[in-house]
C-alpha positions as YAML, in Angstrom:
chain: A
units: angstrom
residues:
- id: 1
  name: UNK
  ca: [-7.27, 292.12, -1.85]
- id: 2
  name: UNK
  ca: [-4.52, 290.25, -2.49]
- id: 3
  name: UNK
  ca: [-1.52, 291.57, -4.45]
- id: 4
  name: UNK
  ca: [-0.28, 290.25, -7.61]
- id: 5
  name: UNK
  ca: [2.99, 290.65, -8.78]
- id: 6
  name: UNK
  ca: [2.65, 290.02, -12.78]
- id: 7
  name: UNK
  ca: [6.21, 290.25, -15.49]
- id: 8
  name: UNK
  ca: [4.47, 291.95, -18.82]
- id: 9
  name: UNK
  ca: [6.23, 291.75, -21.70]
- id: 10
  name: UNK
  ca: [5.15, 293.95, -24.98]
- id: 11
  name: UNK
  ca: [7.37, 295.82, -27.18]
- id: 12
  name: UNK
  ca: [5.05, 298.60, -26.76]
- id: 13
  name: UNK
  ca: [6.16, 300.72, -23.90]
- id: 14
  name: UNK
  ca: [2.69, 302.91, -24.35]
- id: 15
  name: UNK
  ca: [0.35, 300.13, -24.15]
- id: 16
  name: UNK
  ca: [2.66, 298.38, -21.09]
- id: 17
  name: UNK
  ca: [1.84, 301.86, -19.29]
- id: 18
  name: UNK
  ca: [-2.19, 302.05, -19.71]
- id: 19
  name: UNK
  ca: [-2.08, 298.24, -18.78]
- id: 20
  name: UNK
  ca: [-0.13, 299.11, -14.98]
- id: 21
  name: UNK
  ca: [-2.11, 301.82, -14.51]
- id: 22
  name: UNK
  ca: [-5.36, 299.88, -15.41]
- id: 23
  name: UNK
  ca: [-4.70, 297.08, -12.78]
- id: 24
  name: UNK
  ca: [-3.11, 298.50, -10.51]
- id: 25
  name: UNK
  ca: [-6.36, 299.45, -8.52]
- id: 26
  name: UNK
  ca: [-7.31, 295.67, -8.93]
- id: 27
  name: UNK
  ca: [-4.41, 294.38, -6.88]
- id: 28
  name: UNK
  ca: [-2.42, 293.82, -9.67]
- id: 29
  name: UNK
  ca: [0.92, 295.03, -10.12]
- id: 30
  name: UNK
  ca: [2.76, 295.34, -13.23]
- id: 31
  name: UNK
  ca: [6.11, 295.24, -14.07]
- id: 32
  name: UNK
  ca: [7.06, 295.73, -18.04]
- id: 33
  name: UNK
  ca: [9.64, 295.03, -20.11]
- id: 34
  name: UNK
  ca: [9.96, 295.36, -23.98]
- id: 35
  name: UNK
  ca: [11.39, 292.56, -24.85]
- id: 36
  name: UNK
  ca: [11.47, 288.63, -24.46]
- id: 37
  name: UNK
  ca: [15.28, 288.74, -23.54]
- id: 38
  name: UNK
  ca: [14.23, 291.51, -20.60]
- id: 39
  name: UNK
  ca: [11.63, 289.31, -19.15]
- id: 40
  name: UNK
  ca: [13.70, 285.94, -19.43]
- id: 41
  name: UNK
  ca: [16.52, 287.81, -17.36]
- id: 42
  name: UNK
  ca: [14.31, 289.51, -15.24]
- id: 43
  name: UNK
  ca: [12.72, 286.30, -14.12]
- id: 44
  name: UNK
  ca: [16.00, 284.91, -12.76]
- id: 45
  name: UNK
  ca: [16.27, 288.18, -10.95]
- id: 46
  name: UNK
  ca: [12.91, 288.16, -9.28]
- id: 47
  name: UNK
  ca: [9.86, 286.56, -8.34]
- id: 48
  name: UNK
  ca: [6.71, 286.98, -10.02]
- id: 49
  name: UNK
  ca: [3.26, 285.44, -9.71]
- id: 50
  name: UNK
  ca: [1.85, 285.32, -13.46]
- id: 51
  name: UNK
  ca: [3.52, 286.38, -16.30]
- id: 52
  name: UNK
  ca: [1.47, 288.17, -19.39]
- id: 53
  name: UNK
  ca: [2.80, 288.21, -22.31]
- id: 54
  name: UNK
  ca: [2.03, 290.32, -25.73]
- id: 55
  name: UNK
  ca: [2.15, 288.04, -29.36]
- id: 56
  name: UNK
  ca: [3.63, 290.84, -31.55]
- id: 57
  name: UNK
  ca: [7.25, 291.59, -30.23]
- id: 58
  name: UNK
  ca: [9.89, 293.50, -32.04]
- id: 59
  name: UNK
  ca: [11.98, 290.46, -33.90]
- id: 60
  name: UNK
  ca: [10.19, 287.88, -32.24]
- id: 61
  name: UNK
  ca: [6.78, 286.65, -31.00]
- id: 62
  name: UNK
  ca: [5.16, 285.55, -28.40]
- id: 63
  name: UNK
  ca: [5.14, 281.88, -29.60]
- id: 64
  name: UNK
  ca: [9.00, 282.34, -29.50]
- id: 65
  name: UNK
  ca: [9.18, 283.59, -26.11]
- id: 66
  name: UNK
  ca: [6.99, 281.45, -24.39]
- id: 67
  name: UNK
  ca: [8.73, 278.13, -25.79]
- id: 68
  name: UNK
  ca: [11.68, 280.13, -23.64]
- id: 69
  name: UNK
  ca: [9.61, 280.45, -20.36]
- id: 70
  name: UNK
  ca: [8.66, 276.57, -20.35]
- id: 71
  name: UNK
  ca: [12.07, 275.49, -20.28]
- id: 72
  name: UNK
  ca: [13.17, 278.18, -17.62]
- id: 73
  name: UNK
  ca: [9.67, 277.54, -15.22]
- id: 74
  name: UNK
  ca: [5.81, 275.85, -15.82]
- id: 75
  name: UNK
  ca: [4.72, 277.04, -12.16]
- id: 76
  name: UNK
  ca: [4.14, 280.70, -13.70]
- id: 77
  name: UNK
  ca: [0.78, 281.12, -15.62]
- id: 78
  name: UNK
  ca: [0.94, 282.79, -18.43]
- id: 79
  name: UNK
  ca: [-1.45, 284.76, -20.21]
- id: 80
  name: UNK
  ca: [-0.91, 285.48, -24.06]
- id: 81
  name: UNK
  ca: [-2.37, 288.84, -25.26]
- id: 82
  name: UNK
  ca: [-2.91, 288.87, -28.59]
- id: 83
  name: UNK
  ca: [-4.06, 291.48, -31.53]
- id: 84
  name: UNK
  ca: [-4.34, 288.92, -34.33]
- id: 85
  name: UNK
  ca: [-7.74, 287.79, -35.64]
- id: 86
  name: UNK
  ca: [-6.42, 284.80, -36.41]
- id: 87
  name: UNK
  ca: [-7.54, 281.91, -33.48]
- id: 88
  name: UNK
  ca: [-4.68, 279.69, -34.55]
- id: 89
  name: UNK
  ca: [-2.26, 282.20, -32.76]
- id: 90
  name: UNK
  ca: [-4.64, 281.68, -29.42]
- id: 91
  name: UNK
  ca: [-4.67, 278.15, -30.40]
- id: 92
  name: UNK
  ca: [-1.11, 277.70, -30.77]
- id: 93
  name: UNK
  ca: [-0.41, 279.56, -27.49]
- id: 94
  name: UNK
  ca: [-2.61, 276.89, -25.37]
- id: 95
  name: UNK
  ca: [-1.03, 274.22, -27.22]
- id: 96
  name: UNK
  ca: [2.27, 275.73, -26.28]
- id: 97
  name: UNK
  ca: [1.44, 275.56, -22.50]
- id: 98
  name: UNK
  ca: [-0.41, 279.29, -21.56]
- id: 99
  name: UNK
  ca: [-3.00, 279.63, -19.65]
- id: 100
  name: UNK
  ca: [-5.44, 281.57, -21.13]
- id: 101
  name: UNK
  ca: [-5.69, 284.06, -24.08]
- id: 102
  name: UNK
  ca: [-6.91, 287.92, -24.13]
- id: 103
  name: UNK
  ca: [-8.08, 289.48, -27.32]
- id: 104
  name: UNK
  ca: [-6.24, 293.03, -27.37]
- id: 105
  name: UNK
  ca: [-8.33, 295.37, -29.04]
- id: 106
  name: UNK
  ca: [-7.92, 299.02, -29.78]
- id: 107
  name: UNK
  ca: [-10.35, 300.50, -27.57]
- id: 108
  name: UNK
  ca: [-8.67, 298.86, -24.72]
- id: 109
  name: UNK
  ca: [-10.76, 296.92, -23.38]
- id: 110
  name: UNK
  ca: [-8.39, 293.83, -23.39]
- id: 111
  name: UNK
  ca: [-6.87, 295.81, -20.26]
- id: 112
  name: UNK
  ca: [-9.66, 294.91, -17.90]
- id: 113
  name: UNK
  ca: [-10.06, 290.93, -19.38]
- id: 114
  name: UNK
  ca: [-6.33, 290.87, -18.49]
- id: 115
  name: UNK
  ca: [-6.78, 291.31, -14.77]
- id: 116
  name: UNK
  ca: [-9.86, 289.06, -15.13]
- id: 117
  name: UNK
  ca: [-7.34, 286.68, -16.71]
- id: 118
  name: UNK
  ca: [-4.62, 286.69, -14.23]
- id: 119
  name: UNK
  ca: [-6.79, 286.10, -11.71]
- id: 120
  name: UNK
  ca: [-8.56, 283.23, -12.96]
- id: 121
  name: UNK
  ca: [-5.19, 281.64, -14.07]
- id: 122
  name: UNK
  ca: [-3.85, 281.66, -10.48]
- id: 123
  name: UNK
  ca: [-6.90, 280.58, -9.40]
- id: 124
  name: UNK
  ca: [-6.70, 277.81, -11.92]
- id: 125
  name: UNK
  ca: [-2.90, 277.49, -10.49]
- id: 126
  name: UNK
  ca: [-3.82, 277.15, -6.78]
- id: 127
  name: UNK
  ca: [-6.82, 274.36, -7.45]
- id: 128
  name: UNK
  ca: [-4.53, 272.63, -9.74]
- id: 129
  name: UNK
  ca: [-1.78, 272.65, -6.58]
- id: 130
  name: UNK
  ca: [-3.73, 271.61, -4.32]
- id: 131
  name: UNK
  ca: [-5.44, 268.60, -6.56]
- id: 132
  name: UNK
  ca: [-1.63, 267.18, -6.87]
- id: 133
  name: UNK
  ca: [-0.98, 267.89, -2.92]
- id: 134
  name: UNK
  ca: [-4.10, 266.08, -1.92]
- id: 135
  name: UNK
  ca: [-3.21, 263.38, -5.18]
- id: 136
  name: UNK
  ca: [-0.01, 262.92, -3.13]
- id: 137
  name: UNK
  ca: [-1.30, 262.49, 0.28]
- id: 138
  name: UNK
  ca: [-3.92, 260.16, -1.06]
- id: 139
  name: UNK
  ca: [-0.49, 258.22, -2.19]
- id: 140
  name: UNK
  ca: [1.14, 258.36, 0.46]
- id: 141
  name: UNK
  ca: [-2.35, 257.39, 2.67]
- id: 142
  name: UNK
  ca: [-2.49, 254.19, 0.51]
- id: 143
  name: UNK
  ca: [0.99, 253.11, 0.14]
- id: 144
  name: UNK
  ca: [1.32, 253.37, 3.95]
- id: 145
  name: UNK
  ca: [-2.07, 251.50, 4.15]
- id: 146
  name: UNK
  ca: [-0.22, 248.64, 1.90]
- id: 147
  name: UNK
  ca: [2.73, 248.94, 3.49]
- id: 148
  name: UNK
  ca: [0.77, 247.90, 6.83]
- id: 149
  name: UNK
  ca: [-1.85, 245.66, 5.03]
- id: 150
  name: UNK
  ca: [1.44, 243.21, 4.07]
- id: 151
  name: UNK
  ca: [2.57, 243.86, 7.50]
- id: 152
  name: UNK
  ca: [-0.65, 242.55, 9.09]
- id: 153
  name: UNK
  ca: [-0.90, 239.42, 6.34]
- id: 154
  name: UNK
  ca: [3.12, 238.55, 6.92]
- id: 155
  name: UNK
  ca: [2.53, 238.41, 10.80]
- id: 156
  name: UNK
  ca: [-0.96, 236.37, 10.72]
- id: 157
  name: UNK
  ca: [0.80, 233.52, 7.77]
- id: 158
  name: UNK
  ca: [3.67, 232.95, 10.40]
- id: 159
  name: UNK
  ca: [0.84, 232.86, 13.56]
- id: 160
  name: UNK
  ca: [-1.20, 230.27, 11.72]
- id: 161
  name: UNK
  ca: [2.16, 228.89, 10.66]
- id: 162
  name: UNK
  ca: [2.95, 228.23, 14.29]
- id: 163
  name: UNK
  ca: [-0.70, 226.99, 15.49]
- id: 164
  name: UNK
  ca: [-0.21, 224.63, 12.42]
- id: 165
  name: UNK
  ca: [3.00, 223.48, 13.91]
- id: 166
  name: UNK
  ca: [1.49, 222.62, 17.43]
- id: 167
  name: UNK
  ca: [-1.24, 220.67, 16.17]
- id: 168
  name: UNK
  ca: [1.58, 218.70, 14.41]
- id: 169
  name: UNK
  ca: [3.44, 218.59, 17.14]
- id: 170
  name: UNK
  ca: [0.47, 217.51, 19.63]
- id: 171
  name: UNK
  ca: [-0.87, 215.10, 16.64]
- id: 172
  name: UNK
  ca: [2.74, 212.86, 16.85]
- id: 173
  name: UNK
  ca: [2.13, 213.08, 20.43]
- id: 174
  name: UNK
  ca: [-0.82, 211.68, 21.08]
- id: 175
  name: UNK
  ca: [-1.36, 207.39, 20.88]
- id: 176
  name: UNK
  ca: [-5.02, 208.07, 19.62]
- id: 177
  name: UNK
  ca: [-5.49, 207.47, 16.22]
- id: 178
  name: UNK
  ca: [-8.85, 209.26, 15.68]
- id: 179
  name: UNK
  ca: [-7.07, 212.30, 17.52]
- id: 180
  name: UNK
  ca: [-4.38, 212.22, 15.66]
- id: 181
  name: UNK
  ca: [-6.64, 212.19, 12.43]
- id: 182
  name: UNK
  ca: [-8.26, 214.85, 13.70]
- id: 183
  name: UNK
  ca: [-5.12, 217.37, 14.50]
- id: 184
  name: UNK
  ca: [-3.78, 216.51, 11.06]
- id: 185
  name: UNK
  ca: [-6.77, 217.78, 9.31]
- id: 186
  name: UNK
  ca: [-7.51, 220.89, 11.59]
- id: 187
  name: UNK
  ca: [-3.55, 221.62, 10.48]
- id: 188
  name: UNK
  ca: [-4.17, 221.29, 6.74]
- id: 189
  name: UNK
  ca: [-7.21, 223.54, 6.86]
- id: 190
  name: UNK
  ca: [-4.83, 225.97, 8.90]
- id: 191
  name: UNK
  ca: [-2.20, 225.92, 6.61]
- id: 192
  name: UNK
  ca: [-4.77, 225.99, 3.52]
- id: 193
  name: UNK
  ca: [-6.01, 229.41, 5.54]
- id: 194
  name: UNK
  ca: [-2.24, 230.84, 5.86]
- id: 195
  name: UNK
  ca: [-1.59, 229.97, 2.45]
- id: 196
  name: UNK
  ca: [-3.49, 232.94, 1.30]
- id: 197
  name: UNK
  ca: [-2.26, 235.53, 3.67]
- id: 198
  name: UNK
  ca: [1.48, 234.39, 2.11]
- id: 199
  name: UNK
  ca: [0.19, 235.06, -1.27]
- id: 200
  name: UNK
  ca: [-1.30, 238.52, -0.07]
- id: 201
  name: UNK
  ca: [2.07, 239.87, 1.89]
- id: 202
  name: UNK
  ca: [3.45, 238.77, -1.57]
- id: 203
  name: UNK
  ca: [1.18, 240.48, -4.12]
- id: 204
  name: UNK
  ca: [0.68, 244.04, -5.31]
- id: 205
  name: UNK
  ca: [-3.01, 243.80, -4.86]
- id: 206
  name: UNK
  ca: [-4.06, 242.13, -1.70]
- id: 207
  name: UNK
  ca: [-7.68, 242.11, -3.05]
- id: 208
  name: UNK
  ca: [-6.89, 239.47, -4.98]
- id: 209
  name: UNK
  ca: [-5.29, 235.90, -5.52]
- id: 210
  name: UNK
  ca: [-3.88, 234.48, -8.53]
- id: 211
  name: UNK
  ca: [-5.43, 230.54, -7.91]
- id: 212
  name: UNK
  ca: [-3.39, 228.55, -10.28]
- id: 213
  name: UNK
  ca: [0.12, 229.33, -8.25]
- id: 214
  name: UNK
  ca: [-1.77, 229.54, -4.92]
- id: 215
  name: UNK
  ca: [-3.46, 225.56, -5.88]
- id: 216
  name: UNK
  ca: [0.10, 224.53, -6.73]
- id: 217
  name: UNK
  ca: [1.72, 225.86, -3.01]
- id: 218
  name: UNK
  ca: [-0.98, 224.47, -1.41]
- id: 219
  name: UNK
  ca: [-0.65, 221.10, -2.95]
- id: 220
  name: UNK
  ca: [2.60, 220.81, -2.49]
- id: 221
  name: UNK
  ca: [2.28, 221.72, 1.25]
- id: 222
  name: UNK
  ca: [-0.70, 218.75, 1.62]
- id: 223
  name: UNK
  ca: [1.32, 216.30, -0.46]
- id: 224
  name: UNK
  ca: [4.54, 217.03, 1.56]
- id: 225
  name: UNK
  ca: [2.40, 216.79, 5.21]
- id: 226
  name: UNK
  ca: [0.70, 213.76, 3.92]
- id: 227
  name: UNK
  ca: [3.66, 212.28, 2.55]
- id: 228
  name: UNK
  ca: [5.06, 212.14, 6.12]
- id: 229
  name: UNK
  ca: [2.56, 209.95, 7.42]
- id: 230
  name: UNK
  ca: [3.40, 206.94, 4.69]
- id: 231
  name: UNK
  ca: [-0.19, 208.06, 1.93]
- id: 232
  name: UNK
  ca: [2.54, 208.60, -0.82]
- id: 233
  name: UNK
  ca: [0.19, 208.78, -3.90]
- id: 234
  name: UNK
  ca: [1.18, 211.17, -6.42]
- id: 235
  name: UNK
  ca: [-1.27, 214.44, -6.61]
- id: 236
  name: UNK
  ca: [-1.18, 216.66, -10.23]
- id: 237
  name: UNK
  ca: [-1.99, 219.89, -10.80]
- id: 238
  name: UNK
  ca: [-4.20, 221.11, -13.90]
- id: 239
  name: UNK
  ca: [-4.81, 224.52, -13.85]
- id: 240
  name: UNK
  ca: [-5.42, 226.99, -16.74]
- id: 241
  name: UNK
  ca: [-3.15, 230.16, -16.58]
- id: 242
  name: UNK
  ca: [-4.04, 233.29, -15.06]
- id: 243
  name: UNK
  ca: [-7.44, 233.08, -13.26]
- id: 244
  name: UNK
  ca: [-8.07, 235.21, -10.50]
- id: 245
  name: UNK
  ca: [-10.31, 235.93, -7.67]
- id: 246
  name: UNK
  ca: [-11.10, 238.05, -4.68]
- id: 247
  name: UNK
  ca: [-9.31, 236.92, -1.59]
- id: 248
  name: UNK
  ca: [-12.28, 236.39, 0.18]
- id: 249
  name: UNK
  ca: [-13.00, 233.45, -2.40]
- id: 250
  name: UNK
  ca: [-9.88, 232.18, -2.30]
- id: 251
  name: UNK
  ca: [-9.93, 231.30, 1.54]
- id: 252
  name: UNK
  ca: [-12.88, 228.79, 0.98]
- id: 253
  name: UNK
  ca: [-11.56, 227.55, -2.35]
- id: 254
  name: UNK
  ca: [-8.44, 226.43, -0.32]
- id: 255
  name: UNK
  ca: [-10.42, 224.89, 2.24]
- id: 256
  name: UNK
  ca: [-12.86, 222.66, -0.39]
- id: 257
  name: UNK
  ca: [-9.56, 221.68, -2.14]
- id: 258
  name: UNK
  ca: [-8.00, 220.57, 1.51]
- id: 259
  name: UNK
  ca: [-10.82, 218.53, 2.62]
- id: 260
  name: UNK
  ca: [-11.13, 216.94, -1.17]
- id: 261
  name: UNK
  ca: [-7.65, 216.44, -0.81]
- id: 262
  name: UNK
  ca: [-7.17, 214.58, 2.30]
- id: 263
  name: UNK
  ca: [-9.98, 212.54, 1.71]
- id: 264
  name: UNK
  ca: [-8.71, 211.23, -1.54]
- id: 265
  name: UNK
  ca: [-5.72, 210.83, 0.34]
- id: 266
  name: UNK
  ca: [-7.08, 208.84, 3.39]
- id: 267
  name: UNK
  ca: [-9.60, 206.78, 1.57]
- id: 268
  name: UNK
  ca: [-9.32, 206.71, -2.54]
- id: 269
  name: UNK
  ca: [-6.76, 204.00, -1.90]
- id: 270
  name: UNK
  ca: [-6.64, 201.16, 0.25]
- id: 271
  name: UNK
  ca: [-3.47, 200.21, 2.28]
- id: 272
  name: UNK
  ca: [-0.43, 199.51, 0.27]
- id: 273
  name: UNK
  ca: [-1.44, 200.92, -3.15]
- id: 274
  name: UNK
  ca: [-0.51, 204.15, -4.44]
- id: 275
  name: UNK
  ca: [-2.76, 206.37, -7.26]
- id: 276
  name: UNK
  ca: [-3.05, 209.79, -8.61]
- id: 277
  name: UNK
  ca: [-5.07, 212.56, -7.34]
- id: 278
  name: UNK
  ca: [-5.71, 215.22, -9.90]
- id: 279
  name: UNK
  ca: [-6.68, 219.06, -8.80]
- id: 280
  name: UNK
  ca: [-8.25, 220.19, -11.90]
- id: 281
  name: UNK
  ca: [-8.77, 224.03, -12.41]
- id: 282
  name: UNK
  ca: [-10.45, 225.78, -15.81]
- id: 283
  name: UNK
  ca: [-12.62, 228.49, -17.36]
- id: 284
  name: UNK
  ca: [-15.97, 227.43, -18.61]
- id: 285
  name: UNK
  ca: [-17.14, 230.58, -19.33]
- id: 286
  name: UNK
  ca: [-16.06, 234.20, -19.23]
- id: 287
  name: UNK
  ca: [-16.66, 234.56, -15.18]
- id: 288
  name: UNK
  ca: [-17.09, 230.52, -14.58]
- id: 289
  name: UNK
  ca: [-14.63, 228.83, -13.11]
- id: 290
  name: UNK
  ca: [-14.96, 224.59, -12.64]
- id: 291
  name: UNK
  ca: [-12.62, 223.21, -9.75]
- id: 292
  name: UNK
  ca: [-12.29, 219.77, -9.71]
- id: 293
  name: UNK
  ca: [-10.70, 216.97, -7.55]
- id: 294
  name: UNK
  ca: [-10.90, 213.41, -9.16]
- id: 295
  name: UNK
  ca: [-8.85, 209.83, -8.26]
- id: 296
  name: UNK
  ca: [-8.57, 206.35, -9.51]
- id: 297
  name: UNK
  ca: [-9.46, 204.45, -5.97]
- id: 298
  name: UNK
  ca: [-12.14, 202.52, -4.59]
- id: 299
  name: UNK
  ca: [-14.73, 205.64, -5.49]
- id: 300
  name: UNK
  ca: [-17.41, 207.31, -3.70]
- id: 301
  name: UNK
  ca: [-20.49, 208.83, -5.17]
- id: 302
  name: UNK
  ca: [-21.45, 211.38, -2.64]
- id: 303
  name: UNK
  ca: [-24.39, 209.35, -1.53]
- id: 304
  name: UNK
  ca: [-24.33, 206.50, 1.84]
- id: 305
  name: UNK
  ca: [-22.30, 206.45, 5.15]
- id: 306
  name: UNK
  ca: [-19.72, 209.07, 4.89]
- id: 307
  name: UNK
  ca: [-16.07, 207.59, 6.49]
- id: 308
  name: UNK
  ca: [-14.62, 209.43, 8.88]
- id: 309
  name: UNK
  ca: [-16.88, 212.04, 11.48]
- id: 310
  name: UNK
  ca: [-18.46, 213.85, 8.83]
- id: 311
  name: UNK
  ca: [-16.90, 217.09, 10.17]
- id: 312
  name: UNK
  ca: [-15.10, 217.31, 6.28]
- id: 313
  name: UNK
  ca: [-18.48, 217.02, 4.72]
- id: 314
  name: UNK
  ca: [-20.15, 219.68, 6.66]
- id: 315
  name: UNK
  ca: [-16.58, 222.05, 6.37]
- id: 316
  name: UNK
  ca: [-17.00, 221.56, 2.19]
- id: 317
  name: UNK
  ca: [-20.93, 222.21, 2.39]
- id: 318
  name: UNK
  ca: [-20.32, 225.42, 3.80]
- id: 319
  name: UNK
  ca: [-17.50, 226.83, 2.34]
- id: 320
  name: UNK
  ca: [-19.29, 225.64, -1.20]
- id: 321
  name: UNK
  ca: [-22.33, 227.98, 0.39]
- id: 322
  name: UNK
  ca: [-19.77, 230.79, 0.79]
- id: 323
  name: UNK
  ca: [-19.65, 230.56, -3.11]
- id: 324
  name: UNK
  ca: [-23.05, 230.37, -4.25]
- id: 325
  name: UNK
  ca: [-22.23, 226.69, -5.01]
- id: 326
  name: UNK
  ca: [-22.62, 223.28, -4.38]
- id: 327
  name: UNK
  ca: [-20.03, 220.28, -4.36]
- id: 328
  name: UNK
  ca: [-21.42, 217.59, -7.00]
- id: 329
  name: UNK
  ca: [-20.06, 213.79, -7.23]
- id: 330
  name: UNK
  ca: [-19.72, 212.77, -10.73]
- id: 331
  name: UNK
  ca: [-20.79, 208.70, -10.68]
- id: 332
  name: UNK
  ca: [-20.27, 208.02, -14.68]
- id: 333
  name: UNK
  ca: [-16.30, 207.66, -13.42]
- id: 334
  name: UNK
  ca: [-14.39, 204.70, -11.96]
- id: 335
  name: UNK
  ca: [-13.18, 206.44, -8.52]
- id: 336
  name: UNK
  ca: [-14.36, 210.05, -7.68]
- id: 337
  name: UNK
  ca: [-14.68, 212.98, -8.83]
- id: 338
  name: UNK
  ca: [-15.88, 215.64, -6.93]
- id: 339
  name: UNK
  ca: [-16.12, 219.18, -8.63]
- id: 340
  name: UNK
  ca: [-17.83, 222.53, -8.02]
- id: 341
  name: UNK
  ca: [-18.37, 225.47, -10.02]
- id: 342
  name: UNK
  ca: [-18.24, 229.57, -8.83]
- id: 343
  name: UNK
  ca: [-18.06, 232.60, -11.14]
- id: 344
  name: UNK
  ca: [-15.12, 234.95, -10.54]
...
């Protein structure tokens, strides 16, 4: 059995006796003293594993000397022994930070639900030690899981960065113009993809995206890439505040937006005239969200020969799928307007 050392402090050098002979066959060894003062000292001076200690004390009580013991240590359970009917003293001593309570009675019985006591209070002691040690490891498990999670997102943005960067590169290269097209949309949709691992190295909670301020770097990034190749029409943002989704989402909501984008950029108006292109982002509902991208060009109602290879189409019809949605073409407008709707 494992021995217990255990500080008992009661004014009543009699009682302090009966109680170390009592537990001693239990494992439990006692040390007395008579007075709060004696046990606060003798604390410094040694180690113990549970302290009990007795209500009634010569010009002070229990209350008084366990206030004492908190500020001096909380890893010591302590078990108040107490002869008063009244429960508001047990009460108070829980309140105050003991452990448990033990009824002292005059037949003595109280001597045997002490040991029972102390043991259950370092029992209660060890569980509650090793909750906070596995609490902390569980910490320190996740916060090195982050740690490496923002590692892992920081090193893919800059390696789609890069393959972005070569299909630039190769797309001023070649004297093709449907290749070069085609390499300056593949590099859009890359950098619409590395976007959202930027945001994530970024964020406290890679699960999710904030989509207002990840629409806005995202436009700017298309609008800056198209820019360079002489479409200069002027794209705006609407976007109510604060709407959030899982990251997962977020990847095709950045591709739809991409395609919409360059297509509104490449064919809303014709050679020589400049418009607006408007990314429109708002709540409908409590978990609705309605994403829409609109222009004032030549329009197109979803319907007839599509320009271009069709791959865009096919890109937005799937990623729409990935949503449990469908891109819709508004024709009650002068351009277009294509929107879609997805709940959060």
């Amino acid at each position: 059995m494992e021995q217990v050392r255990v500080l008992y402090i009661d004014d009543d050098a009699g009682i302090g006796r009966l109680v170390e002979r009592a537990l001693a066959p239990h494992g439990i060894s006692i040390h007395h003293v008579g007075s709060g003062e004696e046990g606060l000292k003798l604390l410094e001076a040694e180690k113990f594993d549970a302290i009990a200690l007795d209500h009634n004390l010569t010009n002070e009580t229990g209350l008084d000397v366990l206030a004492r013991i908190q500020r001096v240590t909380v890893d010591l359970p302590v078990v108040y022994v107490t002869g008063s009917e009244d429960a508001r003293v047990a009460v108070a001593a829980l309140k105050a930070g003991a452990a448990d309570y033990v009824w002292k009675d005059v037949q003595g019985h109280f001597r045997e639900l002490l040991g029972a006591a102390i043991r259950s209070a370092l029992q209660q002691q060890r569980m509650k030690a090793e909750a906070e040690e596995a609490q902390r490891t569980i910490r320190e498990e996740r916060d090195r899981a982050e740690l490496l999670l923002h590692e892992v997102n920081h090193r893919v943005a800059n390696s789609l960065a890069l393959v972005a960067s070569l299909a630039r590169l190769q797309a001023n290269a070649v004297q093709d113009e449907a290749a070069r097209s085609a390499l300056q949309e593949m590099q859009a949709r890359i950098m619409a993809v590395a976007g959202i691992h930027r945001r994530l190295y970024t964020s406290s909670d890679v699960r999710i995206v904030e989509l207002g301020s990840y629409l806005m770097s995202l436009v700017d990034e298309l609008s800056a890439a198209i820019d360079a190749a002489d479409k200069k029409n002027v794209v705006a943002l609407h976007a109510d505040a604060d709407i959030r989704v899982p990251t997962d989402k977020a990847v095709s909501i950045g591709v739809i937006v991409t395609e919409l984008l360059t297509n509104a950029y490449k064919y809303a108006y014709p050679a020589g005239m400049r418009g607006e292109i408007r990314v429109i982002l708002q709540k409908v509902g409590e978990d609705t969200v309605s994403l829409a991208v609109e222009d004032d060009g030549v329009g197109w109602k979803g319907t007839g020969t599509t320009q271009g290879t069709g791959l865009g189409t096919r890109v937005v019809t799937a990623m729409a799928a990935n949503l449990q949605s469908k891109v819709e073409y508004d024709t009650g407008v002068e351009g277009t307007r294509a929107s879609f709707r997805f709940r959060i």
